Tab-separated table of C-alpha atoms in Angstrom:
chain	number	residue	atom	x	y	z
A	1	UNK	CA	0.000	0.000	0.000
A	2	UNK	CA	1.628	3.191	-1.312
A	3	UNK	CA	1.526	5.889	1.595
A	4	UNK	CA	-0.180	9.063	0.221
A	5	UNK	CA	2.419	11.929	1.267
A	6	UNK	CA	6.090	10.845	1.015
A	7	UNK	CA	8.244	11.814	4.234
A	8	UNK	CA	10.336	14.293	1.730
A	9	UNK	CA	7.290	16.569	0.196
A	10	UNK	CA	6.502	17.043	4.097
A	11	UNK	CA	9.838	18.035	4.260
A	12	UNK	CA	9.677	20.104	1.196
A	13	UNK	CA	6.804	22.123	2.397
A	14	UNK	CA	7.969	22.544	5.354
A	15	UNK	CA	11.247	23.979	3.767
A	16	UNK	CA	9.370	25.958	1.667
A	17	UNK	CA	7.007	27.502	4.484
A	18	UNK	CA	9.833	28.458	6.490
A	19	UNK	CA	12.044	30.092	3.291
A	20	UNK	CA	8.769	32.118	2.507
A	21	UNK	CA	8.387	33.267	6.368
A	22	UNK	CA	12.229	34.203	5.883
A	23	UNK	CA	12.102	36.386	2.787
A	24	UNK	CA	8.739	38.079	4.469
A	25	UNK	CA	10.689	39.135	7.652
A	26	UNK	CA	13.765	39.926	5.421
A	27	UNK	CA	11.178	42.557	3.471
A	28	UNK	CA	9.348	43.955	6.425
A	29	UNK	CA	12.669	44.338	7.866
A	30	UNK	CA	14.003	46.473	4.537
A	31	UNK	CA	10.830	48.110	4.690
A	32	UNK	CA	11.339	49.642	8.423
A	33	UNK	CA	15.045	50.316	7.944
A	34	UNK	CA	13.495	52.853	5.145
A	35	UNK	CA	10.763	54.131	6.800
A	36	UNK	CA	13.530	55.135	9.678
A	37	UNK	CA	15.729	56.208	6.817
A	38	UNK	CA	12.624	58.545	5.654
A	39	UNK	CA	11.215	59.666	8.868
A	40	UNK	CA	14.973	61.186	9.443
A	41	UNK	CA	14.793	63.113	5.975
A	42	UNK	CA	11.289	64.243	6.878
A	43	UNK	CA	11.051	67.799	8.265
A	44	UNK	CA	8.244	70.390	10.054
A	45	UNK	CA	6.819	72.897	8.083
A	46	UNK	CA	4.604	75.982	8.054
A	47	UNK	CA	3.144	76.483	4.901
A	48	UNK	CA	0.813	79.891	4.348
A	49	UNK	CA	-2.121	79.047	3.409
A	50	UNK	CA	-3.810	83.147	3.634
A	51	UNK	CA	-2.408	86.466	4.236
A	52	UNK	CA	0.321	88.714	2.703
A	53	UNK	CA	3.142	85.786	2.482
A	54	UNK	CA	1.076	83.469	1.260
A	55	UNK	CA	2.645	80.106	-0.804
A	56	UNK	CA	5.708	81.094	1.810
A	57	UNK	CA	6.893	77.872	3.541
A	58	UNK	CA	9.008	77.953	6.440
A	59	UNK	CA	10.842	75.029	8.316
A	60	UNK	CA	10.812	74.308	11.578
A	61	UNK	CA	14.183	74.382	12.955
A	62	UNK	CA	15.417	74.661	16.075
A	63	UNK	CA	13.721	74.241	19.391
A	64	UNK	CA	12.027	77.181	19.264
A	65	UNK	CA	10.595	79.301	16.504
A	66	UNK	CA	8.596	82.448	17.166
A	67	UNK	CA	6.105	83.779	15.071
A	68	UNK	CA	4.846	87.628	14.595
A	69	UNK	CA	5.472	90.742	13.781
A	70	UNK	CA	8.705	91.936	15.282
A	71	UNK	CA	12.139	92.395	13.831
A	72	UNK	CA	13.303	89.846	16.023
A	73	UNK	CA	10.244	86.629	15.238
A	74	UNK	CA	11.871	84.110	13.609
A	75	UNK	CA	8.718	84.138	10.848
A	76	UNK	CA	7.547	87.926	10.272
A	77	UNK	CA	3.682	88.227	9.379
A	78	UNK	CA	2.369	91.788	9.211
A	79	UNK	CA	-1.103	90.691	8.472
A	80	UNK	CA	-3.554	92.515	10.939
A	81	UNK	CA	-4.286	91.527	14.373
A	82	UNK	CA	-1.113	89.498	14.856
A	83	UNK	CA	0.916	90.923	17.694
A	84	UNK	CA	4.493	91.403	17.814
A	85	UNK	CA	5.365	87.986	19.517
A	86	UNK	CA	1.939	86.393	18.977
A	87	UNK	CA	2.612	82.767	18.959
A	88	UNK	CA	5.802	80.041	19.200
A	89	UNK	CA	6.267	76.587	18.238
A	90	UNK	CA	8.539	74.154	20.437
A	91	UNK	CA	10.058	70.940	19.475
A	92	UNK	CA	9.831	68.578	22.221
A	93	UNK	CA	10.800	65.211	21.846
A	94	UNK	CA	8.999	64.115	18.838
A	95	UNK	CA	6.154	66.524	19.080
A	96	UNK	CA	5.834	69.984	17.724
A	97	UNK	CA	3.442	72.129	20.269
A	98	UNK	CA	2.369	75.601	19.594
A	99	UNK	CA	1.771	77.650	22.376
A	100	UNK	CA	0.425	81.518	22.702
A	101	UNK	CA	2.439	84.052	23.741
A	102	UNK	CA	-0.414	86.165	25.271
A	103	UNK	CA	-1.544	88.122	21.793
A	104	UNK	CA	-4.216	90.406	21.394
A	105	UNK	CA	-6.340	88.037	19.292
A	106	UNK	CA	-5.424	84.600	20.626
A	107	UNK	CA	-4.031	81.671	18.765
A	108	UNK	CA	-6.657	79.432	17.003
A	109	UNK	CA	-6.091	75.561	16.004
A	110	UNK	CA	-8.179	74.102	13.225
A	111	UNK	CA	-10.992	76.406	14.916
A	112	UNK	CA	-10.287	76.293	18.711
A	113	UNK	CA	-8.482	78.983	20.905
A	114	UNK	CA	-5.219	77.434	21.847
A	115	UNK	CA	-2.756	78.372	24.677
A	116	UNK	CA	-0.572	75.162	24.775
A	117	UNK	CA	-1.293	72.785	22.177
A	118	UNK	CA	0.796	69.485	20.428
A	119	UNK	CA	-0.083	69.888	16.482
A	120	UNK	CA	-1.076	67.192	13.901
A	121	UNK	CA	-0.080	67.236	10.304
A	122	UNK	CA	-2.680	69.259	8.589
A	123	UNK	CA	-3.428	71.441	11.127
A	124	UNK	CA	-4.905	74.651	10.349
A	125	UNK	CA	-3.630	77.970	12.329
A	126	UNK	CA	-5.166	80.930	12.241
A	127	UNK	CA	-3.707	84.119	13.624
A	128	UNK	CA	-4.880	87.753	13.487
A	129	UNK	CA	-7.570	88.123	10.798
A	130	UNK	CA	-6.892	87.153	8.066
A	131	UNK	CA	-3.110	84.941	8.537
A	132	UNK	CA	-3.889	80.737	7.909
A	133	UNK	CA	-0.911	79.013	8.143
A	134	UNK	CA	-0.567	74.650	7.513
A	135	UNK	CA	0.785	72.326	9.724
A	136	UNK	CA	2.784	69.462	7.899
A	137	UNK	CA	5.873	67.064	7.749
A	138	UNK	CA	7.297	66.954	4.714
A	139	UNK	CA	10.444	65.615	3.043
A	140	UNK	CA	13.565	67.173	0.670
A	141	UNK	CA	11.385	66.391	-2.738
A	142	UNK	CA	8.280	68.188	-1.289
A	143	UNK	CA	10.047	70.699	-0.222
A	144	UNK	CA	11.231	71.647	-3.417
A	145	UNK	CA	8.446	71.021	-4.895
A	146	UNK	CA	6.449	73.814	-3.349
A	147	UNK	CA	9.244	75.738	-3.352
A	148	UNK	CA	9.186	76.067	-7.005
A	149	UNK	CA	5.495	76.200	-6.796
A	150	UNK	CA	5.801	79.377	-4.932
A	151	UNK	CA	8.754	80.596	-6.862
A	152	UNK	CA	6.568	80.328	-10.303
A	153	UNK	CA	3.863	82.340	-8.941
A	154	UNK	CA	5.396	85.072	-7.251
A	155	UNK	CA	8.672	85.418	-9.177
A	156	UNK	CA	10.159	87.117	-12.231
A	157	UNK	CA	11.501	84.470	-14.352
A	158	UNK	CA	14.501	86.304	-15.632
A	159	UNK	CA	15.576	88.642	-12.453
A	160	UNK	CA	14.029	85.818	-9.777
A	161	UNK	CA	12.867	88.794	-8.101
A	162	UNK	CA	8.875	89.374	-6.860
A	163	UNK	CA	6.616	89.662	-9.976
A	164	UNK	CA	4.122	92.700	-10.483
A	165	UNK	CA	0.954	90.876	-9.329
A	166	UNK	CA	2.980	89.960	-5.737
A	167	UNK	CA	3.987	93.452	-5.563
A	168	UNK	CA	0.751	94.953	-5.609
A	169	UNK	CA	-1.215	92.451	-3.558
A	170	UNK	CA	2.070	92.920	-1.103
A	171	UNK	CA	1.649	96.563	-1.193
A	172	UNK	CA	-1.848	96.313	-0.737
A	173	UNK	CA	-1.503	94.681	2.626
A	174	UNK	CA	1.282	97.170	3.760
A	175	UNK	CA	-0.307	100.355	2.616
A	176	UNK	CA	-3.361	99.183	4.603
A	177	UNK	CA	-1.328	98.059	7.714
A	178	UNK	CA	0.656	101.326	7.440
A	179	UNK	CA	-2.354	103.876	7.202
A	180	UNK	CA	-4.455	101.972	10.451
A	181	UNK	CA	-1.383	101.933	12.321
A	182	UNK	CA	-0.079	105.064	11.161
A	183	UNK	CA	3.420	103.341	10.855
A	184	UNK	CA	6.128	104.457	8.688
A	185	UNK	CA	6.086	102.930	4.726
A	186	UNK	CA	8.316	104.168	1.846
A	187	UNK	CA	8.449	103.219	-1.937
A	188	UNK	CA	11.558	103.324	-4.160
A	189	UNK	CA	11.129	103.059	-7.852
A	190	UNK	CA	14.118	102.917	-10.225
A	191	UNK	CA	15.155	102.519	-13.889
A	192	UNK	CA	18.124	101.572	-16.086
A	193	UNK	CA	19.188	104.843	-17.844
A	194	UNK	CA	19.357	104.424	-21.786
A	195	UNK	CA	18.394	100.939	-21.337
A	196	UNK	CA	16.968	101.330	-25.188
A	197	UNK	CA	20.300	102.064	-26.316
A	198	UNK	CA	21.913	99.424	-24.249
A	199	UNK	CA	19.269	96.978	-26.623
A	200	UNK	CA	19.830	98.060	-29.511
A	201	UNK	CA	23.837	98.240	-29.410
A	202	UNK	CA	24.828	95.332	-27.618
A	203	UNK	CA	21.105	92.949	-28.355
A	204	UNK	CA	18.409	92.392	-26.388
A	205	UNK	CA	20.833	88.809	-24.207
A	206	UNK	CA	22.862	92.045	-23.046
A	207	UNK	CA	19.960	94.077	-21.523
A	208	UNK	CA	18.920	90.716	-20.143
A	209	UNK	CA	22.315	89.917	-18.200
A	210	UNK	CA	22.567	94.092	-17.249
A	211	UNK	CA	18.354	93.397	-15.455
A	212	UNK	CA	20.136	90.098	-13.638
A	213	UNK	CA	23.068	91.795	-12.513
A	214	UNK	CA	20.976	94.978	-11.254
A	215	UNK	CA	18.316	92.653	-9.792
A	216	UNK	CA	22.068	90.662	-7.564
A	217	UNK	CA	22.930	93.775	-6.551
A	218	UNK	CA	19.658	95.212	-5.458
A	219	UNK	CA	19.145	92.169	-3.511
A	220	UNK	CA	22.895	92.135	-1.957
A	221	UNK	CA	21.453	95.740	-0.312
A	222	UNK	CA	18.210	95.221	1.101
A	223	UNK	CA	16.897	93.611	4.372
A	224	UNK	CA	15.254	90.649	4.582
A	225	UNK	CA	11.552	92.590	5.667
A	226	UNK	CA	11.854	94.842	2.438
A	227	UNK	CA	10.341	93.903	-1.066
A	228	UNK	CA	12.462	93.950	-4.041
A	229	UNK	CA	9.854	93.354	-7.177
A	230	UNK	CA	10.065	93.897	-11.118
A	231	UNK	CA	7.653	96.490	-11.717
A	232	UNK	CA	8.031	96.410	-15.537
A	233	UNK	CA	11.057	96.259	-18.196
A	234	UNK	CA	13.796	98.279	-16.657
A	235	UNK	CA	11.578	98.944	-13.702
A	236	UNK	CA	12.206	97.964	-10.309
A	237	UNK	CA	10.582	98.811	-6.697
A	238	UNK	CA	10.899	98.629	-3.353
A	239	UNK	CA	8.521	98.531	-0.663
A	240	UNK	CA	10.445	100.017	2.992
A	241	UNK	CA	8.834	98.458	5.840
A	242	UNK	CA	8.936	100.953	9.156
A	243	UNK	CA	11.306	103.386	6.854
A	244	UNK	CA	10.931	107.333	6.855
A	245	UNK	CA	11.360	108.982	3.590
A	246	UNK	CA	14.967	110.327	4.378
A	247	UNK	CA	16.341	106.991	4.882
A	248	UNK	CA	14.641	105.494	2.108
A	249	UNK	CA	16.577	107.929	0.188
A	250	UNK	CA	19.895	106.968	1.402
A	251	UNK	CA	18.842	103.343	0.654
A	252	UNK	CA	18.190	104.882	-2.899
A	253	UNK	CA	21.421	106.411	-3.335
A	254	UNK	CA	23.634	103.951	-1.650
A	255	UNK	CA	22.135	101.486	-4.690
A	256	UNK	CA	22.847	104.399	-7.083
A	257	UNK	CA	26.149	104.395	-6.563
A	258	UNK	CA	26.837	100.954	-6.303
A	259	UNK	CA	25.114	99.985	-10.078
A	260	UNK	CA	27.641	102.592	-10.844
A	261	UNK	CA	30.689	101.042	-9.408
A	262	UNK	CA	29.791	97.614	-10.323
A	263	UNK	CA	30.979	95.972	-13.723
A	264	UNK	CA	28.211	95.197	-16.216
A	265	UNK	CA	29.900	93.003	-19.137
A	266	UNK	CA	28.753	90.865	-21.658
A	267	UNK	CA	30.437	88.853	-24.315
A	268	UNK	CA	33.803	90.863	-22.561
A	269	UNK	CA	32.112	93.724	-24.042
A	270	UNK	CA	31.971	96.546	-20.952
A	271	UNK	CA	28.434	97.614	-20.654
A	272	UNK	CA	28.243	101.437	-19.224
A	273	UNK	CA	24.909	101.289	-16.839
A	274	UNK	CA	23.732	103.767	-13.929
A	275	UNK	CA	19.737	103.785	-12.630
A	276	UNK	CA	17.642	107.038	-12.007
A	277	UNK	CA	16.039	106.382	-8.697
A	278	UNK	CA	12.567	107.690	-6.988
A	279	UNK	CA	11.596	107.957	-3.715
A	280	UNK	CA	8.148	108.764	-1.697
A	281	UNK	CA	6.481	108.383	1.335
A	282	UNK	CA	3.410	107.363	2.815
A	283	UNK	CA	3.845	110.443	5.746
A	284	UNK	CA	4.620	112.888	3.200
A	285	UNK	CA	2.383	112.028	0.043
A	286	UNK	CA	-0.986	111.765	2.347
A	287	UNK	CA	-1.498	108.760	-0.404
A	288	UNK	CA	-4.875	107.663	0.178
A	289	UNK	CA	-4.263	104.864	-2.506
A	290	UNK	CA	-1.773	102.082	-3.302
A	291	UNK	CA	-1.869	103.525	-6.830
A	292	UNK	CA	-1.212	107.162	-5.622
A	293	UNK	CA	1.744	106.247	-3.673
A	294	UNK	CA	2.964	104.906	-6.249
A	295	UNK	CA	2.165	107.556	-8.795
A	296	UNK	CA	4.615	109.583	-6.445
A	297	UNK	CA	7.229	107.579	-6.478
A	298	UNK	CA	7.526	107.364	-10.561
A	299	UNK	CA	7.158	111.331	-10.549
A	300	UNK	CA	10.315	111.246	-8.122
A	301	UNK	CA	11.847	108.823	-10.651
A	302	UNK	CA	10.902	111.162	-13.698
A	303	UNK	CA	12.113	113.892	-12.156
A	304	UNK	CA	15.515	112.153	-11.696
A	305	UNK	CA	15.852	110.996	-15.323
A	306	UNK	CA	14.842	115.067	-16.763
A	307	UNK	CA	17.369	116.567	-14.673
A	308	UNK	CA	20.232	114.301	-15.681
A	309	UNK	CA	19.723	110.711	-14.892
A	310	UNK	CA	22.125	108.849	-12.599
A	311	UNK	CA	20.693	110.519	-9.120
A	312	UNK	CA	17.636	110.059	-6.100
A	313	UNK	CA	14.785	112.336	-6.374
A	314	UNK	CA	12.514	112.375	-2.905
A	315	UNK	CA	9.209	113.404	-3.919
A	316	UNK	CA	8.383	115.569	-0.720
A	317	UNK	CA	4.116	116.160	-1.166
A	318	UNK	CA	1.294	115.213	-3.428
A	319	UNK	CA	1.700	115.978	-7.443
A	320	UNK	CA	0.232	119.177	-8.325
């Protein structure tokens, strides 16, 4: 009588139970070595979500980070209704808490008034009135990714500095914050002299580098709370933060004379470039408009170019 399972295909499956088990652990053990290996490349983030620095993401770094409107907050919002120091987030242990630091308008978690709270990925923040900022881990690639994201939006492709549509929703929010807080706000508007004739002698790639190099230099010069844009062309501005008008002006002219120290070449072809610069105020123009203020500052900037180019106008009261 033939048995019905040989001793050896016992054996077999036996083998081949115990290989499979093997090759399962082996795999679940890859899987967690990565997952470690992942979780240690993953970072916190703030993303903004509303407000005046919208698409702006900012890590979290650091055991403490402190958020509001100060010089000294480690993530500057000017929206309205934030306070100076209005919130902070801690890193302890593996948690993230937020906590508030006392503000005027409180600290609200995906709808709830927070004092001392651990945060969830996804969680929404909302400070002041109109300032929603995102809670979320995220790793290198993501990163990036809405890096550029923001970048594409709110840049100037050639210059990489703000575009025209950031620049006036930016101003918008600044003007505003400016006239209900009667706080200082100045605007500087400068132009490449003769950039025409720069085109049409050396091409059109050489006025490209000359708007490049301008745009380095202009951003070598400026503090991190000002806003360096590409108003149009040859155009550039600058929104001063907290600035009177005379020391907007010195900003103006310090940049003036560094454009014309610097060395503008292309194709080892020296490229002669100075700017015309305007200046204005929100003190002395009694602006009641984003548009008006900055109707001021190109008058200040005309001025410059009709009597002679290559100088800082201040445009000291409303256009007649």
């Amino acid at each position: 009588m033939m048995p019905s399972d040989p001793p050896y295909r016992v054996r077999s499956s036996i083998r081949a139970e115990e290989e499979g088990e093997a090759t399962r652990i082996t795999k679940l053990s890859s899987l967690e070595t990565e997952t470690r290996a992942r979780r240690r490349q993953v970072g916190a983030y703030l993303v903004v979500l509303q407000g005046s620095n919208v698409g702006e993401m900012h890590k979290i770094d650091g055991p403490e980070l402190v958020i509001g409107r100060a010089m000294s907050a480690n993530v500057r919002l000017n929206d309205d209704g934030i306070s100076r120091r209005h919130c902070r987030l801690l890193q302890v242990g593996g948690d993230v808490i937020i906590e508030d630091l006392g503000s005027a308008n409180g600290t609200l978690v995906n709808g709830e008034l927070v004092q001392h709270h651990p945060l969830k990925e996804g969680d929404k923040i909302l400070l002041g009135a109109t300032t929603m900022l995102k809670f979320t881990y995220q790793d290198k690639l993501d990163e990036t990714f809405q890096q550029q994201m923001y970048d594409a939006a709110a840049r100037d492709g050639l210059t990489r500095a703000y575009n025209k549509k950031f620049f006036l929703d930016r101003f918008e929010t600044e003007f505003a914050f400016a006239r209900r807080h009667k706080s200082l706000l100045s605007l500087i508007m400068f132009d490449v002299d003769h950039f025409k004739k720069v085109n049409d002698t050396y091409g059109h790639l050489a006025g490209d580098a000359v708007l490049v190099h301008l745009a380095r230099i202009t951003q070598s010069m400026i503090r991190t709370e000002d806003i360096f844009a590409r108003y149009g062309g040859e155009e550039f501005a600058i929104i001063c933060r907290g600035t009177p008008l005379a020391n907007a002006a010195l900003v103006g002219e310090r940049l003036r004379v560094a454009v014309e120290q610097a060395v503008f070449d292309y194709q080892q072809q020296r490229l002669p470039v100075t700017i015309s610069v305007g200046v204005a105020a929100l003190a002395e123009a009694n602006a009641g408009t984003t548009q008006a203020l900055i109707n001021e500052a190109d008058e200040a900037l005309y001025e410059a170019k009709r009597t002679g180019r290559n100088r800082v106008v201040m445009r000291r009261g409303p256009a007649a």
